[in-house]
PDB file of C-alpha atoms in Angstrom:
ATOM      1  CA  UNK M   1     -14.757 -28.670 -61.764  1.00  0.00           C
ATOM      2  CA  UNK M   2     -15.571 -27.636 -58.362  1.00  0.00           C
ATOM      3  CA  UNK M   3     -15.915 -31.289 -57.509  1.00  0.00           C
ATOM      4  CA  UNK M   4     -12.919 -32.224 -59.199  1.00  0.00           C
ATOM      5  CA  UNK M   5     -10.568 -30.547 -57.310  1.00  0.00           C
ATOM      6  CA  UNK M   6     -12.917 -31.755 -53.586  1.00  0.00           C
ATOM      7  CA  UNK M   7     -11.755 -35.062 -54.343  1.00  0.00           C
ATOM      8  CA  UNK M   8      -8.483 -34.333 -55.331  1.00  0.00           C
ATOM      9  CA  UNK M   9      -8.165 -32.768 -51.970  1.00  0.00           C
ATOM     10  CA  UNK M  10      -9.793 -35.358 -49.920  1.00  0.00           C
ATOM     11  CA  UNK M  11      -6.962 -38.352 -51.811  1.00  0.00           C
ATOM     12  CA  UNK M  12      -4.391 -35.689 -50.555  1.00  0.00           C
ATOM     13  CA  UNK M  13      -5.379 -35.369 -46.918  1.00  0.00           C
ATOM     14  CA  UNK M  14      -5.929 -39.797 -46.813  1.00  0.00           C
ATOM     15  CA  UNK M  15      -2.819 -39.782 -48.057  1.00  0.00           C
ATOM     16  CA  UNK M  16      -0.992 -37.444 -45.868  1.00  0.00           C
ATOM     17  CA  UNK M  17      -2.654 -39.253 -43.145  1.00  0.00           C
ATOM     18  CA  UNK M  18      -2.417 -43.050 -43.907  1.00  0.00           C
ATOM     19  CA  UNK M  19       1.127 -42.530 -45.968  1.00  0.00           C
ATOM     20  CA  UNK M  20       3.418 -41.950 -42.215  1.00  0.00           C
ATOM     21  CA  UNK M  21       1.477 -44.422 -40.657  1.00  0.00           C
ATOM     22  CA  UNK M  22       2.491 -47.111 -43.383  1.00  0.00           C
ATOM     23  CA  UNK M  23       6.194 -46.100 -43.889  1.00  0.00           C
ATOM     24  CA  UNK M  24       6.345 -46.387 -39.693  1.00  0.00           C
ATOM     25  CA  UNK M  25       4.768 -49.403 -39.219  1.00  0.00           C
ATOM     26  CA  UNK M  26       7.237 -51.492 -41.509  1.00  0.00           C
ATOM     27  CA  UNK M  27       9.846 -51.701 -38.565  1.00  0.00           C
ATOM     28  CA  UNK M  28      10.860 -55.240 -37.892  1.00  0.00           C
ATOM     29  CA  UNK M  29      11.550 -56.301 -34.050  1.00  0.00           C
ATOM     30  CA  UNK M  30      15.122 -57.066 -35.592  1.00  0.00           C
ATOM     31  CA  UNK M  31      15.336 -53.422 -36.503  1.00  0.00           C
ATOM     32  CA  UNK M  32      13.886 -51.927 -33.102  1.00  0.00           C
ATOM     33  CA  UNK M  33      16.580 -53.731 -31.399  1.00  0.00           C
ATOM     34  CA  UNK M  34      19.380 -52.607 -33.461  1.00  0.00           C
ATOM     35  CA  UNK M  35      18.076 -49.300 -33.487  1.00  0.00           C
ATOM     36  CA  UNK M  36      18.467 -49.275 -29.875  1.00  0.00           C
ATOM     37  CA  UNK M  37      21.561 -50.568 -29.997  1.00  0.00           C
ATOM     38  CA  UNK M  38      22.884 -48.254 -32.911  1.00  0.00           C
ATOM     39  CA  UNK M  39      21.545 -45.033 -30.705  1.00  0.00           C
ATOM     40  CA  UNK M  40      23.551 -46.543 -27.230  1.00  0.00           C
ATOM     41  CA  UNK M  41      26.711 -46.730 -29.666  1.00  0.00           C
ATOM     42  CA  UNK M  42      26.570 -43.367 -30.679  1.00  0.00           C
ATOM     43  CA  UNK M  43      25.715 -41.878 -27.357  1.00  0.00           C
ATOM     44  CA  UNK M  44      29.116 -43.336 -25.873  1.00  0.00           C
ATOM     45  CA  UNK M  45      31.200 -42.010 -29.200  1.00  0.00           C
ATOM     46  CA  UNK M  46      29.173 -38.954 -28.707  1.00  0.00           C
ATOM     47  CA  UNK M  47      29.750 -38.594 -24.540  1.00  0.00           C
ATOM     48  CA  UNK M  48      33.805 -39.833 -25.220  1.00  0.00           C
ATOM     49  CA  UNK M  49      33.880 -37.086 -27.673  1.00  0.00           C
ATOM     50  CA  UNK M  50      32.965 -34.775 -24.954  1.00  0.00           C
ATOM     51  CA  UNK M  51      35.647 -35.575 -22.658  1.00  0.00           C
ATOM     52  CA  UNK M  52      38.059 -34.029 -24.309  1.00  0.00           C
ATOM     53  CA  UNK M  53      36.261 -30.734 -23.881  1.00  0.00           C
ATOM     54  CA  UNK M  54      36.699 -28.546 -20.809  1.00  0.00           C
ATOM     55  CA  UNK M  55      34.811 -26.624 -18.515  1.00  0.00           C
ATOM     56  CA  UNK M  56      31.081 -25.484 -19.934  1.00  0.00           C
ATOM     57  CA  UNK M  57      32.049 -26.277 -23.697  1.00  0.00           C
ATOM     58  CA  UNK M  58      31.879 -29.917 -22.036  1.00  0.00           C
ATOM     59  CA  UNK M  59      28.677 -29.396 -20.226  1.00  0.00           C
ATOM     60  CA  UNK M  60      27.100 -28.841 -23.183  1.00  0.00           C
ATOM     61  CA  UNK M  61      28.794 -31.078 -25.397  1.00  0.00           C
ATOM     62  CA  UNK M  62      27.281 -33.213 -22.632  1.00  0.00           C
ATOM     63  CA  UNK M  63      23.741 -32.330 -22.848  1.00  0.00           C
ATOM     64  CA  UNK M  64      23.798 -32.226 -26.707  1.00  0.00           C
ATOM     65  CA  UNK M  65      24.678 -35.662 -26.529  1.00  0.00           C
ATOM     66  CA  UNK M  66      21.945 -36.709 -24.013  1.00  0.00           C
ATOM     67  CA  UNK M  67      19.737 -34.530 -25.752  1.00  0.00           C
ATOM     68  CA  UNK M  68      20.491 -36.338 -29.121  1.00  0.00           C
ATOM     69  CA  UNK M  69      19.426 -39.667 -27.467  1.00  0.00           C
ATOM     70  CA  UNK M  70      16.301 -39.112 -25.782  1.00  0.00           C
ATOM     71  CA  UNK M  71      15.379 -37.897 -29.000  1.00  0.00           C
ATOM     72  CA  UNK M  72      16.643 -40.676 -30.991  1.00  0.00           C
ATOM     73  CA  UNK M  73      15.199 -42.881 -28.610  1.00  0.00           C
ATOM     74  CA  UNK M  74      11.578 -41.207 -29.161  1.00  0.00           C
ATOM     75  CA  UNK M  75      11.940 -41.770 -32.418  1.00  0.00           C
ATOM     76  CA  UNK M  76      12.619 -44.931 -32.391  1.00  0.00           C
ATOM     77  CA  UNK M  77       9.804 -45.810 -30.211  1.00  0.00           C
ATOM     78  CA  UNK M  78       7.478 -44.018 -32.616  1.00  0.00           C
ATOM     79  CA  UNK M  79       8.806 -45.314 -35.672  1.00  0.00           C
ATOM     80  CA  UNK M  80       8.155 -49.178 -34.019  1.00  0.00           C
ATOM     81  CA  UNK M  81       4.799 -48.460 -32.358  1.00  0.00           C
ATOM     82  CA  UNK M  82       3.401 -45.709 -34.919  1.00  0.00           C
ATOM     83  CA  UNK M  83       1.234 -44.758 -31.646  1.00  0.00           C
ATOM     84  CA  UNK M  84       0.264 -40.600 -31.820  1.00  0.00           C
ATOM     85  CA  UNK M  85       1.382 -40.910 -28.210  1.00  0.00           C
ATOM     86  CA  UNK M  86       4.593 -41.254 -29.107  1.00  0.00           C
ATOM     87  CA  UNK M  87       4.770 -39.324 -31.659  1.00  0.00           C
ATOM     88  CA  UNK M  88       4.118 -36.768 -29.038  1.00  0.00           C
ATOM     89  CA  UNK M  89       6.786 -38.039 -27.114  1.00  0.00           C
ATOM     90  CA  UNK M  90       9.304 -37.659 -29.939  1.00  0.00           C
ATOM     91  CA  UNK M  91       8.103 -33.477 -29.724  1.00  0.00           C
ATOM     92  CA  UNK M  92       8.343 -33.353 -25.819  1.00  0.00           C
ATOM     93  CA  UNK M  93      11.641 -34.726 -26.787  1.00  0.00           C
ATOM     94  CA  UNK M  94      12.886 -32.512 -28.860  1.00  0.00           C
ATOM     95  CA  UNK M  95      12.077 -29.607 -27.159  1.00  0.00           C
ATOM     96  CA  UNK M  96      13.454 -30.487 -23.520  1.00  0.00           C
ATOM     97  CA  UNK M  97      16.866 -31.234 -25.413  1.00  0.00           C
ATOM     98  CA  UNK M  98      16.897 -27.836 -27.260  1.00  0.00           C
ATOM     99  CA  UNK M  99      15.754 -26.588 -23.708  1.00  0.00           C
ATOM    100  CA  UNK M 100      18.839 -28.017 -21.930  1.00  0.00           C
ATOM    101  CA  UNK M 101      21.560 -27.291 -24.422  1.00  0.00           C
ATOM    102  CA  UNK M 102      20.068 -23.440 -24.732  1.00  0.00           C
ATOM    103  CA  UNK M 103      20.240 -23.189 -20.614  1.00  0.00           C
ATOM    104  CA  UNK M 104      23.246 -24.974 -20.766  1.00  0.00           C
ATOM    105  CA  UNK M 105      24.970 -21.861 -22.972  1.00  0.00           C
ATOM    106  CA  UNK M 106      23.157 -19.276 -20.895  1.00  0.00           C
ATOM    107  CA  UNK M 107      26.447 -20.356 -18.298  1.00  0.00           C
ATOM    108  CA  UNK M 108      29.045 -18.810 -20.520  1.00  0.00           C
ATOM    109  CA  UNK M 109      27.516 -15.104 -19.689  1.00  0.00           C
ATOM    110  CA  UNK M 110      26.754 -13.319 -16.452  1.00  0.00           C
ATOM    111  CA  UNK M 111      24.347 -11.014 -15.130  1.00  0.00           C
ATOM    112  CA  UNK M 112      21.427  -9.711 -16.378  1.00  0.00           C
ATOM    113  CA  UNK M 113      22.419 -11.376 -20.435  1.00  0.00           C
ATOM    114  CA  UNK M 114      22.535 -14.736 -18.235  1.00  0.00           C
ATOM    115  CA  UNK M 115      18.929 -14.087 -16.859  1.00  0.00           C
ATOM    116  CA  UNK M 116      17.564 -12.828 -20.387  1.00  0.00           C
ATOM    117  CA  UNK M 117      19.382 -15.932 -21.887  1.00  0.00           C
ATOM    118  CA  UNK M 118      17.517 -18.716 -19.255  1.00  0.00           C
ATOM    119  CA  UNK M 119      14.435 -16.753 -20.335  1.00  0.00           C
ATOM    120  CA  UNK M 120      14.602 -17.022 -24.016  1.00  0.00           C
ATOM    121  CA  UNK M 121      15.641 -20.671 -23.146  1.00  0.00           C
ATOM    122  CA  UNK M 122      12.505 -21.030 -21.610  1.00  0.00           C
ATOM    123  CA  UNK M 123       9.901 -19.193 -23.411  1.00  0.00           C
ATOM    124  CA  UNK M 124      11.143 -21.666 -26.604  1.00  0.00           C
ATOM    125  CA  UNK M 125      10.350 -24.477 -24.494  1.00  0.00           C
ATOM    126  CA  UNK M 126       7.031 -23.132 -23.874  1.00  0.00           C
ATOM    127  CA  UNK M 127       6.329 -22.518 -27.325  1.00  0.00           C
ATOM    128  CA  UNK M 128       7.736 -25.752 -28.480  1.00  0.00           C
ATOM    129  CA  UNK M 129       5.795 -27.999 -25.673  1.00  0.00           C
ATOM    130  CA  UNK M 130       2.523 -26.118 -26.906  1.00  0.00           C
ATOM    131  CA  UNK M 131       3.230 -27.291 -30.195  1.00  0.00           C
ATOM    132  CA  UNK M 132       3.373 -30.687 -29.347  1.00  0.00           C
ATOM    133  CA  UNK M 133       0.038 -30.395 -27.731  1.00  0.00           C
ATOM    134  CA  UNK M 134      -1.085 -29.086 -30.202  1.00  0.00           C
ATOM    135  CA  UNK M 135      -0.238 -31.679 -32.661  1.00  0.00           C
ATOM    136  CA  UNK M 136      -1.347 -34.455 -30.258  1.00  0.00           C
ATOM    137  CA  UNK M 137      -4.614 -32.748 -30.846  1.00  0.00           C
ATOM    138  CA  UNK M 138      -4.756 -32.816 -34.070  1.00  0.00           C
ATOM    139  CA  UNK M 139      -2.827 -36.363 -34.684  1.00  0.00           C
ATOM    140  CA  UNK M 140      -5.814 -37.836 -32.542  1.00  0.00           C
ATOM    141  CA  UNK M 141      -8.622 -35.801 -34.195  1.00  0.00           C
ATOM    142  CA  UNK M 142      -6.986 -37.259 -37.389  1.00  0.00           C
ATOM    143  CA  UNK M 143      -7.411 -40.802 -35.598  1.00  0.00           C
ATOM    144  CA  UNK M 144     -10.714 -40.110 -34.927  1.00  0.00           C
ATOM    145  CA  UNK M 145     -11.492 -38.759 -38.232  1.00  0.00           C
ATOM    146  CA  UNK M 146     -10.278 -42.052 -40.342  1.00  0.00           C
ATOM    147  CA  UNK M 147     -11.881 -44.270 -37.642  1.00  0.00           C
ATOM    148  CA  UNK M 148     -15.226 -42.487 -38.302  1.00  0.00           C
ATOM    149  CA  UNK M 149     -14.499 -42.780 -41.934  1.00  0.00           C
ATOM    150  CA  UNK M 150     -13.733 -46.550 -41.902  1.00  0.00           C
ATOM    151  CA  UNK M 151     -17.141 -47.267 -39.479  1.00  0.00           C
ATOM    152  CA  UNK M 152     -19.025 -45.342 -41.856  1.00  0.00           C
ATOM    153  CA  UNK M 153     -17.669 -47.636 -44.666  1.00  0.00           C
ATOM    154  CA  UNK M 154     -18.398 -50.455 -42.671  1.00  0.00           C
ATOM    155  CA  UNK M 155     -21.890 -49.658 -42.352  1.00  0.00           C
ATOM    156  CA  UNK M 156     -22.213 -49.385 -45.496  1.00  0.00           C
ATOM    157  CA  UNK M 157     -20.640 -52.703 -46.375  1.00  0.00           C
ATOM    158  CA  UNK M 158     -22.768 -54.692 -44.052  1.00  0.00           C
ATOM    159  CA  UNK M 159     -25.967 -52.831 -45.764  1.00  0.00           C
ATOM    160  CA  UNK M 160     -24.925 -54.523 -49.152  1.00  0.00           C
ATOM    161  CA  UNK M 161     -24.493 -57.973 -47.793  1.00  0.00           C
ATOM    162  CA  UNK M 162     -28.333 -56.879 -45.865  1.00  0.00           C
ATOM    163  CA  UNK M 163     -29.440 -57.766 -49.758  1.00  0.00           C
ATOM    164  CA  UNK M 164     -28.382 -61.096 -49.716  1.00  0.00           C
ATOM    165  CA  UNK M 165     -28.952 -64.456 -48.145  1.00  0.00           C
ATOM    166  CA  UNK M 166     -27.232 -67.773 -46.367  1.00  0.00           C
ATOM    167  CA  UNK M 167     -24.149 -68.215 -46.500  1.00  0.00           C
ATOM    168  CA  UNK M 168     -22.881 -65.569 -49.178  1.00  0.00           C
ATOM    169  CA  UNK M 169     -24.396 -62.985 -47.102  1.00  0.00           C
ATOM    170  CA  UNK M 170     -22.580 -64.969 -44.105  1.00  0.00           C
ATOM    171  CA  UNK M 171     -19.226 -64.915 -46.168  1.00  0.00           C
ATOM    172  CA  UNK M 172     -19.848 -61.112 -47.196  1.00  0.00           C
ATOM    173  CA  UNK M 173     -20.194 -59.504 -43.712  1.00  0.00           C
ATOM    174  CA  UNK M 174     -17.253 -62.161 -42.904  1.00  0.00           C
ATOM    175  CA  UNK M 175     -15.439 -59.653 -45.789  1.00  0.00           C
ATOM    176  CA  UNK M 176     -16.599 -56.368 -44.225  1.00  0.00           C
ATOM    177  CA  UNK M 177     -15.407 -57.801 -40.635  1.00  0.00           C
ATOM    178  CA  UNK M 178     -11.803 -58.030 -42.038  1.00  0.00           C
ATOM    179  CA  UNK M 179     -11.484 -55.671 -44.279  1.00  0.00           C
ATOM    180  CA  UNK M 180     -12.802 -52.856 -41.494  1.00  0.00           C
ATOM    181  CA  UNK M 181     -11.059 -54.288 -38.501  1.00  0.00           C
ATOM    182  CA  UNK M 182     -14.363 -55.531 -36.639  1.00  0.00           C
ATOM    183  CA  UNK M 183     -13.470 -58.804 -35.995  1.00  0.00           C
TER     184      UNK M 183
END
Protein backbone atom coordinates (compact mmCIF):
# COMPACT_ATOMS: atom_id res chain seq x y z
CA UNK A 1 0.00 0.00 0.00
CA UNK A 2 2.68 2.10 1.31
CA UNK A 3 4.43 1.65 -1.99
CA UNK A 4 1.49 2.24 -3.92
CA UNK A 5 0.84 5.53 -3.11
CA UNK A 6 5.33 6.32 -3.37
CA UNK A 7 4.87 5.81 -6.89
CA UNK A 8 1.82 7.46 -7.34
CA UNK A 9 3.58 10.41 -5.91
CA UNK A 10 6.76 10.19 -7.76
CA UNK A 11 4.31 10.06 -11.57
CA UNK A 12 2.82 13.27 -9.92
CA UNK A 13 5.96 15.26 -9.21
CA UNK A 14 7.52 13.96 -13.19
CA UNK A 15 4.58 15.16 -14.25
CA UNK A 16 4.32 18.46 -12.63
CA UNK A 17 7.80 18.87 -13.72
CA UNK A 18 8.06 17.63 -17.38
CA UNK A 19 4.13 18.65 -18.14
CA UNK A 20 5.11 22.97 -18.30
CA UNK A 21 8.13 22.22 -19.94
CA UNK A 22 6.21 20.35 -22.86
CA UNK A 23 3.15 22.70 -23.18
CA UNK A 24 6.08 25.70 -23.42
CA UNK A 25 8.22 24.30 -25.71
CA UNK A 26 5.50 23.85 -28.56
CA UNK A 27 5.90 27.63 -29.59
CA UNK A 28 6.60 27.98 -33.25
CA UNK A 29 9.12 30.93 -34.41
CA UNK A 30 5.87 32.04 -36.37
CA UNK A 31 4.16 32.37 -33.03
CA UNK A 32 7.14 34.15 -31.07
CA UNK A 33 7.01 36.75 -33.65
CA UNK A 34 3.42 37.41 -33.59
CA UNK A 35 3.43 37.27 -30.03
CA UNK A 36 5.71 40.10 -30.08
CA UNK A 37 3.90 41.79 -32.35
CA UNK A 38 0.38 41.13 -30.68
CA UNK A 39 2.01 42.53 -27.15
CA UNK A 40 3.51 45.99 -29.19
CA UNK A 41 -0.25 46.33 -30.48
CA UNK A 42 -1.72 46.29 -27.29
CA UNK A 43 0.81 48.41 -25.54
CA UNK A 44 -0.03 51.40 -28.04
CA UNK A 45 -4.09 50.73 -27.56
CA UNK A 46 -3.18 50.42 -23.99
CA UNK A 47 -0.71 53.85 -23.77
CA UNK A 48 -3.56 55.79 -26.33
CA UNK A 49 -6.04 54.73 -23.82
CA UNK A 50 -4.10 56.57 -21.28
CA UNK A 51 -4.05 59.80 -22.90
CA UNK A 52 -7.21 60.60 -22.30
CA UNK A 53 -6.55 60.45 -18.58
CA UNK A 54 -5.23 63.42 -16.62
CA UNK A 55 -2.85 64.22 -14.13
CA UNK A 56 -1.67 60.98 -11.81
CA UNK A 57 -4.76 58.78 -12.96
CA UNK A 58 -2.55 59.02 -16.29
CA UNK A 59 0.71 58.28 -14.68
CA UNK A 60 -0.47 55.26 -13.68
CA UNK A 61 -2.59 54.31 -16.40
CA UNK A 62 0.91 54.77 -17.84
CA UNK A 63 2.87 52.46 -15.81
CA UNK A 64 0.09 49.78 -15.80
CA UNK A 65 0.50 49.72 -19.33
CA UNK A 66 4.35 49.44 -19.34
CA UNK A 67 4.04 47.23 -16.57
CA UNK A 68 1.62 44.93 -18.59
CA UNK A 69 4.33 44.63 -21.32
CA UNK A 70 7.45 43.87 -19.71
CA UNK A 71 5.48 41.25 -18.31
CA UNK A 72 3.95 40.05 -21.39
CA UNK A 73 7.14 40.27 -22.93
CA UNK A 74 8.73 37.84 -20.14
CA UNK A 75 6.33 35.65 -20.85
CA UNK A 76 6.70 35.40 -24.05
CA UNK A 77 10.33 34.87 -23.88
CA UNK A 78 9.72 32.02 -21.45
CA UNK A 79 7.01 30.44 -23.18
CA UNK A 80 9.59 30.30 -26.56
CA UNK A 81 12.80 29.40 -24.71
CA UNK A 82 11.22 27.28 -21.69
CA UNK A 83 14.73 28.37 -20.00
CA UNK A 84 14.19 28.54 -15.77
CA UNK A 85 16.07 31.78 -16.37
CA UNK A 86 13.40 33.21 -17.80
CA UNK A 87 11.00 31.95 -16.10
CA UNK A 88 12.63 33.96 -13.42
CA UNK A 89 12.54 36.81 -15.49
CA UNK A 90 8.79 36.58 -16.04
CA UNK A 91 8.67 36.88 -11.70
CA UNK A 92 11.24 39.84 -11.59
CA UNK A 93 8.72 41.04 -14.02
CA UNK A 94 5.87 40.91 -12.40
CA UNK A 95 6.87 42.23 -9.36
CA UNK A 96 8.75 45.53 -10.59
CA UNK A 97 5.34 46.30 -12.49
CA UNK A 98 3.16 45.78 -9.34
CA UNK A 99 6.10 47.82 -7.71
CA UNK A 100 5.67 50.82 -10.07
CA UNK A 101 1.93 51.03 -10.36
CA UNK A 102 1.72 50.69 -6.23
CA UNK A 103 4.45 53.78 -5.98
CA UNK A 104 2.81 55.28 -8.68
CA UNK A 105 -0.68 55.57 -6.38
CA UNK A 106 1.33 56.42 -3.30
CA UNK A 107 1.26 60.21 -5.38
CA UNK A 108 -2.42 60.72 -4.86
CA UNK A 109 -1.76 61.13 -0.84
CA UNK A 110 0.57 63.33 1.16
CA UNK A 111 2.51 63.18 4.17
CA UNK A 112 3.24 60.64 6.37
CA UNK A 113 0.14 58.05 4.39
CA UNK A 114 2.47 58.92 1.23
CA UNK A 115 5.66 57.64 3.09
CA UNK A 116 3.76 54.51 4.68
CA UNK A 117 2.28 53.96 1.11
CA UNK A 118 6.08 53.94 -0.82
CA UNK A 119 6.86 51.57 2.05
CA UNK A 120 4.22 49.01 1.67
CA UNK A 121 5.07 49.49 -2.10
CA UNK A 122 8.32 48.40 -1.34
CA UNK A 123 8.31 45.81 1.24
CA UNK A 124 5.87 43.81 -1.57
CA UNK A 125 8.59 44.14 -3.90
CA UNK A 126 10.88 42.66 -1.50
CA UNK A 127 8.76 39.89 -0.74
CA UNK A 128 7.83 39.27 -4.28
CA UNK A 129 11.67 39.46 -5.69
CA UNK A 130 12.49 36.83 -2.83
CA UNK A 131 10.00 34.70 -4.23
CA UNK A 132 11.36 34.62 -7.46
CA UNK A 133 14.64 33.61 -6.02
CA UNK A 134 13.31 31.41 -4.45
CA UNK A 135 11.67 29.64 -7.22
CA UNK A 136 14.80 29.97 -9.41
CA UNK A 137 16.12 27.76 -6.71
CA UNK A 138 13.96 25.37 -6.78
CA UNK A 139 13.15 25.41 -10.79
CA UNK A 140 17.01 24.60 -11.11
CA UNK A 141 17.18 22.02 -8.28
CA UNK A 142 14.22 20.51 -10.26
CA UNK A 143 16.66 20.69 -13.42
CA UNK A 144 19.15 19.12 -11.63
CA UNK A 145 16.99 16.57 -10.16
CA UNK A 146 15.53 15.13 -13.71
CA UNK A 147 19.06 15.47 -15.20
CA UNK A 148 20.36 13.18 -12.40
CA UNK A 149 17.39 11.02 -12.99
CA UNK A 150 17.86 10.70 -16.79
CA UNK A 151 22.01 9.97 -16.26
CA UNK A 152 21.09 7.47 -13.85
CA UNK A 153 18.79 5.86 -16.52
CA UNK A 154 21.40 6.15 -18.89
CA UNK A 155 23.73 4.22 -16.95
CA UNK A 156 21.66 1.84 -16.64
CA UNK A 157 20.84 1.51 -20.31
CA UNK A 158 24.39 1.29 -21.41
CA UNK A 159 24.83 -1.64 -18.61
CA UNK A 160 22.18 -3.73 -20.62
CA UNK A 161 23.73 -3.26 -23.98
CA UNK A 162 27.35 -4.21 -21.61
CA UNK A 163 25.56 -7.91 -22.14
CA UNK A 164 25.74 -7.93 -25.63
CA UNK A 165 28.07 -7.96 -28.57
CA UNK A 166 29.03 -6.31 -32.24
CA UNK A 167 27.01 -4.44 -33.70
CA UNK A 168 23.61 -4.89 -31.70
CA UNK A 169 25.42 -3.85 -28.71
CA UNK A 170 26.83 -0.96 -31.14
CA UNK A 171 23.14 -0.17 -32.27
CA UNK A 172 21.87 -0.45 -28.50
CA UNK A 173 24.15 2.15 -26.81
CA UNK A 174 23.44 4.09 -30.29
CA UNK A 175 19.57 3.82 -28.60
CA UNK A 176 20.61 4.90 -25.09
CA UNK A 177 22.71 7.92 -26.78
CA UNK A 178 19.40 9.28 -28.24
CA UNK A 179 17.01 8.44 -26.17
CA UNK A 180 19.13 10.17 -23.03
CA UNK A 181 20.45 13.13 -24.91
CA UNK A 182 24.26 11.96 -24.92
CA UNK A 183 24.96 12.27 -28.29
Amino acid sequence: MNTHFNLKASILVVAMLVLPLAQAATMTKAEYQAGKTRISADVKADKAACAALAANAKDICVEEAKGKEKVARAELEYGYTTKFSDRNKVLVAKAEAAYEVAKEKCDDQSGNAKDVCIQEAKALKTKALANAKMGKEIGEAKHDAIQEKLDADYKVATQKCDGMSGDAKASCLGVAKTKFGKN
